[in-house]
Tab-separated table of C-alpha atoms in Angstrom:
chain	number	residue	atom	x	y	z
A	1053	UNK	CA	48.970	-135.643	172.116
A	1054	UNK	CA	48.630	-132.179	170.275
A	1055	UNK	CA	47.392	-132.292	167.111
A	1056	UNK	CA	49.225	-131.801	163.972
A	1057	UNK	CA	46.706	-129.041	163.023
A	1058	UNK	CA	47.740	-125.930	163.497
A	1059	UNK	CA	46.115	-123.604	160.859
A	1060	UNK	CA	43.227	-123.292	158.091
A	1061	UNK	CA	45.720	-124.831	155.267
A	1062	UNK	CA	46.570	-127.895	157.573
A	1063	UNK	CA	43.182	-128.401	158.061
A	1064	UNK	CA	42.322	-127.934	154.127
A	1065	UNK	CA	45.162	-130.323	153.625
A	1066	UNK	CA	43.936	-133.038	155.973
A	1067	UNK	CA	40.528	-132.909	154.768
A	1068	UNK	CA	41.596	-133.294	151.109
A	1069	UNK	CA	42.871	-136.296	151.719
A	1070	UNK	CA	40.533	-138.095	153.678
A	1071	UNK	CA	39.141	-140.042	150.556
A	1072	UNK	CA	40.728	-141.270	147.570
A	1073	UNK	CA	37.781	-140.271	145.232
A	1074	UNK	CA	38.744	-136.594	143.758
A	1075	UNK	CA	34.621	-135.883	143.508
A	1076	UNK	CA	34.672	-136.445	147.505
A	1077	UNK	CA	37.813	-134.488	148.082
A	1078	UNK	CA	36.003	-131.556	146.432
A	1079	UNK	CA	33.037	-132.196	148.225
A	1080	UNK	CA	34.702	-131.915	151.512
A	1081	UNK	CA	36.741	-129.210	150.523
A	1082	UNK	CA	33.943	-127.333	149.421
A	1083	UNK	CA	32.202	-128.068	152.637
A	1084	UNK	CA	34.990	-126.904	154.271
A	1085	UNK	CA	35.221	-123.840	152.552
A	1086	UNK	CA	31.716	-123.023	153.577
A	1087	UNK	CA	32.235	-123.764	157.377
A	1088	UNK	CA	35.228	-121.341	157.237
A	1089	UNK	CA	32.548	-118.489	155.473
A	1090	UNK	CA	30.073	-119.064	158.285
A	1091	UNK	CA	32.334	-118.971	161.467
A	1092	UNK	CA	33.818	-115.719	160.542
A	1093	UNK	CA	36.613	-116.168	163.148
A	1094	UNK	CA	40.320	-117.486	163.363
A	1095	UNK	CA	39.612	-120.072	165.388
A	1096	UNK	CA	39.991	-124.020	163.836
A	1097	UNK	CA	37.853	-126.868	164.020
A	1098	UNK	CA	39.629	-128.595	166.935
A	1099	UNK	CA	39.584	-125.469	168.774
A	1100	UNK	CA	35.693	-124.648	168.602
A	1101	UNK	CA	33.161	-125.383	171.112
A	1102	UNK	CA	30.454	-127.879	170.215
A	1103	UNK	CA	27.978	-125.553	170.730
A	1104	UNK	CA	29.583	-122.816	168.118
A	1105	UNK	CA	30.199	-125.448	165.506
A	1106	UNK	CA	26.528	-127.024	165.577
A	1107	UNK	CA	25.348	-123.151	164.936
A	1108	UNK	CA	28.029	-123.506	162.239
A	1109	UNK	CA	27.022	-126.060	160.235
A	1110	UNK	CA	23.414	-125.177	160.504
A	1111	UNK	CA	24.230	-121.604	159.281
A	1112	UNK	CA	26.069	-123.539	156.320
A	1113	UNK	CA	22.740	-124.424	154.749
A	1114	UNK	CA	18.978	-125.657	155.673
A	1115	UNK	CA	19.552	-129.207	153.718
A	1116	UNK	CA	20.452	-131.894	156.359
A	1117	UNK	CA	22.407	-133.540	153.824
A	1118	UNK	CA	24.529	-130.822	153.194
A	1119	UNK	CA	24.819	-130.111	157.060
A	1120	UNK	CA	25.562	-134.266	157.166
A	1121	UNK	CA	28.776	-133.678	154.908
A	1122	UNK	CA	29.468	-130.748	156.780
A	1123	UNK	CA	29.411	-132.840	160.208
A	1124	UNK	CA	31.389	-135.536	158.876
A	1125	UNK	CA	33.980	-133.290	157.822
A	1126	UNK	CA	33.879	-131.673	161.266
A	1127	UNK	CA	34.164	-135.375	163.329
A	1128	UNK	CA	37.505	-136.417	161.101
A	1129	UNK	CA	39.014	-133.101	162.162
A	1130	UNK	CA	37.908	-133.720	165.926
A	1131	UNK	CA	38.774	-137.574	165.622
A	1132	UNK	CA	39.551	-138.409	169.341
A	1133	UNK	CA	38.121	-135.690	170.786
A	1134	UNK	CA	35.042	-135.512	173.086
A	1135	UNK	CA	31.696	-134.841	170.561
A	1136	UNK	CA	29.097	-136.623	172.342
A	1137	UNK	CA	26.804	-132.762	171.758
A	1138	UNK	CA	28.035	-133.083	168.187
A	1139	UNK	CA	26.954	-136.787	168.252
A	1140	UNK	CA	23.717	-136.013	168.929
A	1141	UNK	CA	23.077	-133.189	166.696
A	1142	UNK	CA	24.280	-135.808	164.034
A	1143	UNK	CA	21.689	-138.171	164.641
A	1144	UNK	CA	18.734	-135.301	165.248
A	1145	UNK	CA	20.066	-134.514	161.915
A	1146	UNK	CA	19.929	-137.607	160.047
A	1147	UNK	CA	16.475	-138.384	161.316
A	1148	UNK	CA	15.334	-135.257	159.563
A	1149	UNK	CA	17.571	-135.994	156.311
A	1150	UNK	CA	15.630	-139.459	156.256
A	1151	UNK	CA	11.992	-137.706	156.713
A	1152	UNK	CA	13.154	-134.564	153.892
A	1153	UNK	CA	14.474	-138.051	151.237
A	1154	UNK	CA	10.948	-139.844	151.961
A	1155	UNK	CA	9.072	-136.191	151.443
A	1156	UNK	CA	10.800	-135.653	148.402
A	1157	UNK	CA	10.899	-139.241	146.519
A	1158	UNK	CA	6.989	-139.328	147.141
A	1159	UNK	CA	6.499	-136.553	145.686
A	1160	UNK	CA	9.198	-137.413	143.000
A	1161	UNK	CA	7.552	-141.015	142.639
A	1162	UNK	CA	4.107	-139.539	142.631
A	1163	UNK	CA	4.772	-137.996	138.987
A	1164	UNK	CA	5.680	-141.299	137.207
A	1165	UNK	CA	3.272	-143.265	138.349
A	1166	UNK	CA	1.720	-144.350	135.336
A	1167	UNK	CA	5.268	-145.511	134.055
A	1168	UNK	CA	5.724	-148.789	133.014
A	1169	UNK	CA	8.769	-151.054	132.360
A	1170	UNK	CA	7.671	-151.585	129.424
A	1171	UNK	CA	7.818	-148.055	128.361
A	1172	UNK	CA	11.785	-147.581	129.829
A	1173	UNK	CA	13.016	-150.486	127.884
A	1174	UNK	CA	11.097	-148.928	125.063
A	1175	UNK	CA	12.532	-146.215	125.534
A	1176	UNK	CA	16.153	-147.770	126.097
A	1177	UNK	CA	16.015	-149.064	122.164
A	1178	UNK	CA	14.284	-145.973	121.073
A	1179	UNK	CA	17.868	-143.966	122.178
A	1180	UNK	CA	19.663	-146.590	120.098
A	1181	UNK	CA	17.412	-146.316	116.843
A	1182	UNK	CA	18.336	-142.426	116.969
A	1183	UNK	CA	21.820	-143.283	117.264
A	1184	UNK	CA	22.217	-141.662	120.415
A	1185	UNK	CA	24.443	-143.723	121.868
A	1186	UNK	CA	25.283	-141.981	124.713
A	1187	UNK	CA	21.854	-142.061	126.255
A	1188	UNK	CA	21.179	-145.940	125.043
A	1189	UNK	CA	24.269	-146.996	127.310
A	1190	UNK	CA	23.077	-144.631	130.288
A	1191	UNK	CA	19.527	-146.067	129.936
A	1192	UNK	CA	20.424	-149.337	129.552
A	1193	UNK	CA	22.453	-149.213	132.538
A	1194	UNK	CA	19.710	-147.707	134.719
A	1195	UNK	CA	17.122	-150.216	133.162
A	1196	UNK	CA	18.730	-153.086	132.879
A	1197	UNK	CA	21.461	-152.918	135.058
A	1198	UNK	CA	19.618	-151.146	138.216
A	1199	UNK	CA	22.729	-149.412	138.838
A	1200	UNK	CA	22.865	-145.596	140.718
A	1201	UNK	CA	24.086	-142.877	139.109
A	1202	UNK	CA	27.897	-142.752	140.030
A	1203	UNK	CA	28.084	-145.871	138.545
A	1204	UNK	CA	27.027	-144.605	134.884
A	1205	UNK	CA	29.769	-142.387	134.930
A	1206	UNK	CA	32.067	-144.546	132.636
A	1207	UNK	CA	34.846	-144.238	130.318
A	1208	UNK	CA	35.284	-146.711	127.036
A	1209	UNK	CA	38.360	-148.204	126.500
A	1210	UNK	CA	39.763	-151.519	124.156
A	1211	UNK	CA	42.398	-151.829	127.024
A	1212	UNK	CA	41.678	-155.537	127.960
A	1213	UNK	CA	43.699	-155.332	131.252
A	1214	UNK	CA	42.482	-156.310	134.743
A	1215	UNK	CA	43.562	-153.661	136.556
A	1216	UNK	CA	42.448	-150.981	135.123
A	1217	UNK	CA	40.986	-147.889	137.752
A	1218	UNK	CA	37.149	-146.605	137.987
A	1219	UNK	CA	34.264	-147.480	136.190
A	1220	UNK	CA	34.400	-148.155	132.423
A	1221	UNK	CA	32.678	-150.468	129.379
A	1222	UNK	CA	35.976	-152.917	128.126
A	1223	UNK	CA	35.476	-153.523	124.785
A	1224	UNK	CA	36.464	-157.765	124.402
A	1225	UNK	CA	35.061	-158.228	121.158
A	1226	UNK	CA	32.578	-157.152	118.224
A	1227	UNK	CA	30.048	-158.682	120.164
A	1228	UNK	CA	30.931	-158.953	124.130
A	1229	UNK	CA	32.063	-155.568	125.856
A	1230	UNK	CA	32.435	-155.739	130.094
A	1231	UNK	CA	31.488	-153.630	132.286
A	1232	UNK	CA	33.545	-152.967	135.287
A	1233	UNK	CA	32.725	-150.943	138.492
A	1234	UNK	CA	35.460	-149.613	141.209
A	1235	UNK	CA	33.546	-146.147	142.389
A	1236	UNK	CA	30.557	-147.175	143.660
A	1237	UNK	CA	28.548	-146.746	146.881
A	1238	UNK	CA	28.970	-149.882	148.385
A	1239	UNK	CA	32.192	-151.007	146.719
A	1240	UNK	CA	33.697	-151.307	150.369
A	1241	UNK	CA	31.262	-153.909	151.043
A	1242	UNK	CA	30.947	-155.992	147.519
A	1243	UNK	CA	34.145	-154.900	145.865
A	1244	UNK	CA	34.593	-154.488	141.978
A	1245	UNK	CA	31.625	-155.470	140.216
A	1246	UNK	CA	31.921	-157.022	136.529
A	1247	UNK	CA	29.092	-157.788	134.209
A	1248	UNK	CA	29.391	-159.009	130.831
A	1249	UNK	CA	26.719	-157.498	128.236
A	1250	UNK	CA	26.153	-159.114	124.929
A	1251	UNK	CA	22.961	-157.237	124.450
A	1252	UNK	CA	23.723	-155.688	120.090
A	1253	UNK	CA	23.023	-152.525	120.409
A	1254	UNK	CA	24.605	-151.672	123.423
A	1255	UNK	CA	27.670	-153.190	122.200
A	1256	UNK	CA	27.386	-151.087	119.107
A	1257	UNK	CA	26.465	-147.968	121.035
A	1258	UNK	CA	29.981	-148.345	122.945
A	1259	UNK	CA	31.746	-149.611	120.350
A	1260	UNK	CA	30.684	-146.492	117.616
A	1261	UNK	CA	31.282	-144.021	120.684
A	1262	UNK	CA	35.201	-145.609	120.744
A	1263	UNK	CA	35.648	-145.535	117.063
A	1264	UNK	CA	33.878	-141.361	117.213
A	1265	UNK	CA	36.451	-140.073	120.221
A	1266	UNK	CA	38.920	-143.276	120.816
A	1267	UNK	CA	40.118	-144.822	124.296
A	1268	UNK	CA	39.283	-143.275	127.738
A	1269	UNK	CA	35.937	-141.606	125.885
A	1270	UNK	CA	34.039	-140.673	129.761
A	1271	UNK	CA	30.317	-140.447	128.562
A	1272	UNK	CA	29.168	-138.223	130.830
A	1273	UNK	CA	32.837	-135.803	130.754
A	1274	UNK	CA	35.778	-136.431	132.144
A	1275	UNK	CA	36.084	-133.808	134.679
A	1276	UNK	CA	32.121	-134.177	135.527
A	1277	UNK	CA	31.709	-133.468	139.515
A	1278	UNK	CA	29.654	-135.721	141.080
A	1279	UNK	CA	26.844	-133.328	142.704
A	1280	UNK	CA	25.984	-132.460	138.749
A	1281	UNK	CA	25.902	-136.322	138.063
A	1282	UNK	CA	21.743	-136.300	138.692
A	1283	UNK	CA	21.537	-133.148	136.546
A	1284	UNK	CA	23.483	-134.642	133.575
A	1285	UNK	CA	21.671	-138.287	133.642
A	1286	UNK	CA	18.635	-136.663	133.818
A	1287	UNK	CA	18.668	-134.811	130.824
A	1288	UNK	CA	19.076	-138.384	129.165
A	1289	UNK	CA	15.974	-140.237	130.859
A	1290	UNK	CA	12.805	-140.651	130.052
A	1291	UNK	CA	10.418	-137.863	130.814
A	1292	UNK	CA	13.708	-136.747	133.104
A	1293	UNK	CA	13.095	-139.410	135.362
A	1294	UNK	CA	15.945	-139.623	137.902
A	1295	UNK	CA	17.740	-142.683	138.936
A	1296	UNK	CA	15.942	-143.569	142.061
A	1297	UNK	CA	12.658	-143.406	139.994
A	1298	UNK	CA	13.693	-145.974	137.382
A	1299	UNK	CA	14.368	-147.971	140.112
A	1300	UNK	CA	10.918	-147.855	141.551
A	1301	UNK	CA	9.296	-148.567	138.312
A	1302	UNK	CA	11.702	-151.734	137.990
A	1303	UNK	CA	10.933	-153.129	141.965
A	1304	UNK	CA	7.411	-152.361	141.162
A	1305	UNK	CA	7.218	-154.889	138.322
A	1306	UNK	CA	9.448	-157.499	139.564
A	1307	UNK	CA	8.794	-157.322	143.303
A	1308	UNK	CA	7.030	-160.536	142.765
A	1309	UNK	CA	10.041	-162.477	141.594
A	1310	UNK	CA	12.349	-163.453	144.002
A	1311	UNK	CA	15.056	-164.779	141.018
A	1312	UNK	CA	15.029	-161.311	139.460
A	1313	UNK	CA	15.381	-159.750	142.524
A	1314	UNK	CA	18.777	-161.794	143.193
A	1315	UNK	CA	19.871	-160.225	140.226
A	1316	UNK	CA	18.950	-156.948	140.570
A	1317	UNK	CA	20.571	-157.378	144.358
A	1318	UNK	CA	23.564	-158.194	142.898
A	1319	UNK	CA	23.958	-155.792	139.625
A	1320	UNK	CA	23.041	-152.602	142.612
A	1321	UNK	CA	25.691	-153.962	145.366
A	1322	UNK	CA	23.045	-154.313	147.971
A	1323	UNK	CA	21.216	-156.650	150.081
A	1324	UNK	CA	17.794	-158.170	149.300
A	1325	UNK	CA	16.065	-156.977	152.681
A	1326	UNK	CA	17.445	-153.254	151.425
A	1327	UNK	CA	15.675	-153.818	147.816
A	1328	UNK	CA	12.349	-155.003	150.026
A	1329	UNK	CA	12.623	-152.224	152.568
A	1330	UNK	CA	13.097	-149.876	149.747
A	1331	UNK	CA	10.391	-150.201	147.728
A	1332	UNK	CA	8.276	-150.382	150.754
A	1333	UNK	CA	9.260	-147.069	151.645
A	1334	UNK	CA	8.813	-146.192	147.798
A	1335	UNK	CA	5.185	-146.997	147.163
């Protein structure tokens, strides 16, 4: 069957689409864009040999994360179509993606070291006693919540429907507020996520943020992309600890307790072999 593909705005067109999530539309799109920079010739993705497109993506850029996106963008466009070289580069790829993460959150880990729970939760309340509520709820979420760092990026809102879209904090009462999660990384497995949080000073933090800037307040901006969501959190943490660090400090002291560890399985949407295998590959 020819394909309904015939020219770079097709292409564009089909690619924006392929996710729901207007952060991974512009991710692909500006993927996209970048592939188009690098072959320097008419031809489209369909057309190109395997062996032109995996020079391609690895003239797009050295990170094999950004060369993963790039590939995944590329195998939608060929869907059907014979990749097996393609295939393989993929998986040569993600092998060194895996080795650059583990490099990189050693050396990442290797800095906090000498952080303590303890001193996060202490932290958590000391963002609250300077009335910075903004960085209470993103540290208390991290903390307390061992949640990743698309699923901070929240709006507030006293709409007390069920349907409501994305993530946000639903204000109930003076003293209950929800928190509800639709964009996160394994929603496709777990589905919306809802959590309850009576904790006071998180429910003041939200609530003083919606009586400052009113309904559909985002806390980290609405229009916030999300390859500047680590950037942003960061320059609310502790010592500028990012997400993935928090985490380790929080397996570290519970690893021990298989109760909490149900919990923090369920508030992170993943399985408890993952949170073992994790840390393992952590420490």
């Amino acid at each position: 069957m020819a394909s309904p593909l015939k020219s770079f705005e097709d292409e564009r067109a089909y690619i924006r689409n392929l996710s729901p999530s207007k952060n991974t539309q512009h991710t692909y799109i500006m993927t996209y864009n970048k592939l188009r920079k690098v072959i320097e010739t008419p031809v489209l993705l369909r057309d190109a040999s395997q062996d032109f497109l995996i020079q391609s993506v690895k003239d797009v850029s050295e990170s094999a994360q950004t060369r993963n996106v790039a590939l995944s963008v590329i195998f939608r466009v060929r869907e059907g179509m014979n990749n097996a070289k393609l295939e393989l580069f993929r998986i040569q790829n993600n092998k060194k993606r895996n080795r650059d993460t583990i490099a990189k959150q050693s050396a990442e880990f290797k800095k906090y070291e000498n952080v303590e729970y303890n001193d996060l939760s202490a932290y958590v309340e000391q963002q609250y006693k300077n009335k910075d509520y903004v960085s209470h709820i993103i540290n208390y979420l991290l903390v307390h919540k061992n949640v990743r760092n698309q699923d901070v990026n929240v709006y507030i809102t006293s709409d007390k429907s069920d349907n409501l879209e994305g993530n946000y904090i639903q204000i109930i009462n003076g003293s209950r507020v929800r928190y509800v999660r639709n964009n996160y990384k394994t929603f496709s497995t777990y589905g919306r996520k809802s959590n309850d949080i009576t904790t006071k000073s998180f429910v003041k933090s939200v609530i003083e943020l919606q009586k400052q800037y009113g309904d559909n307040y985002h806390i980290l901006g609405k229009d916030i992309k999300s390859t500047s969501l680590t950037k942003k959190i960061t320059s609310y943490t502790m010592m500028g600890m990012t997400e993935a660090s928090i985490f380790k400090v929080v397996l570290k002291t519970f690893r021990e307790d298989p109760d909490i560890l149900k919990n923090i399985s369920l508030n992170r949407g993943t399985s408890l072999d993952v949170i073992v295998n994790e840390y393992d590959v952590m420490s």
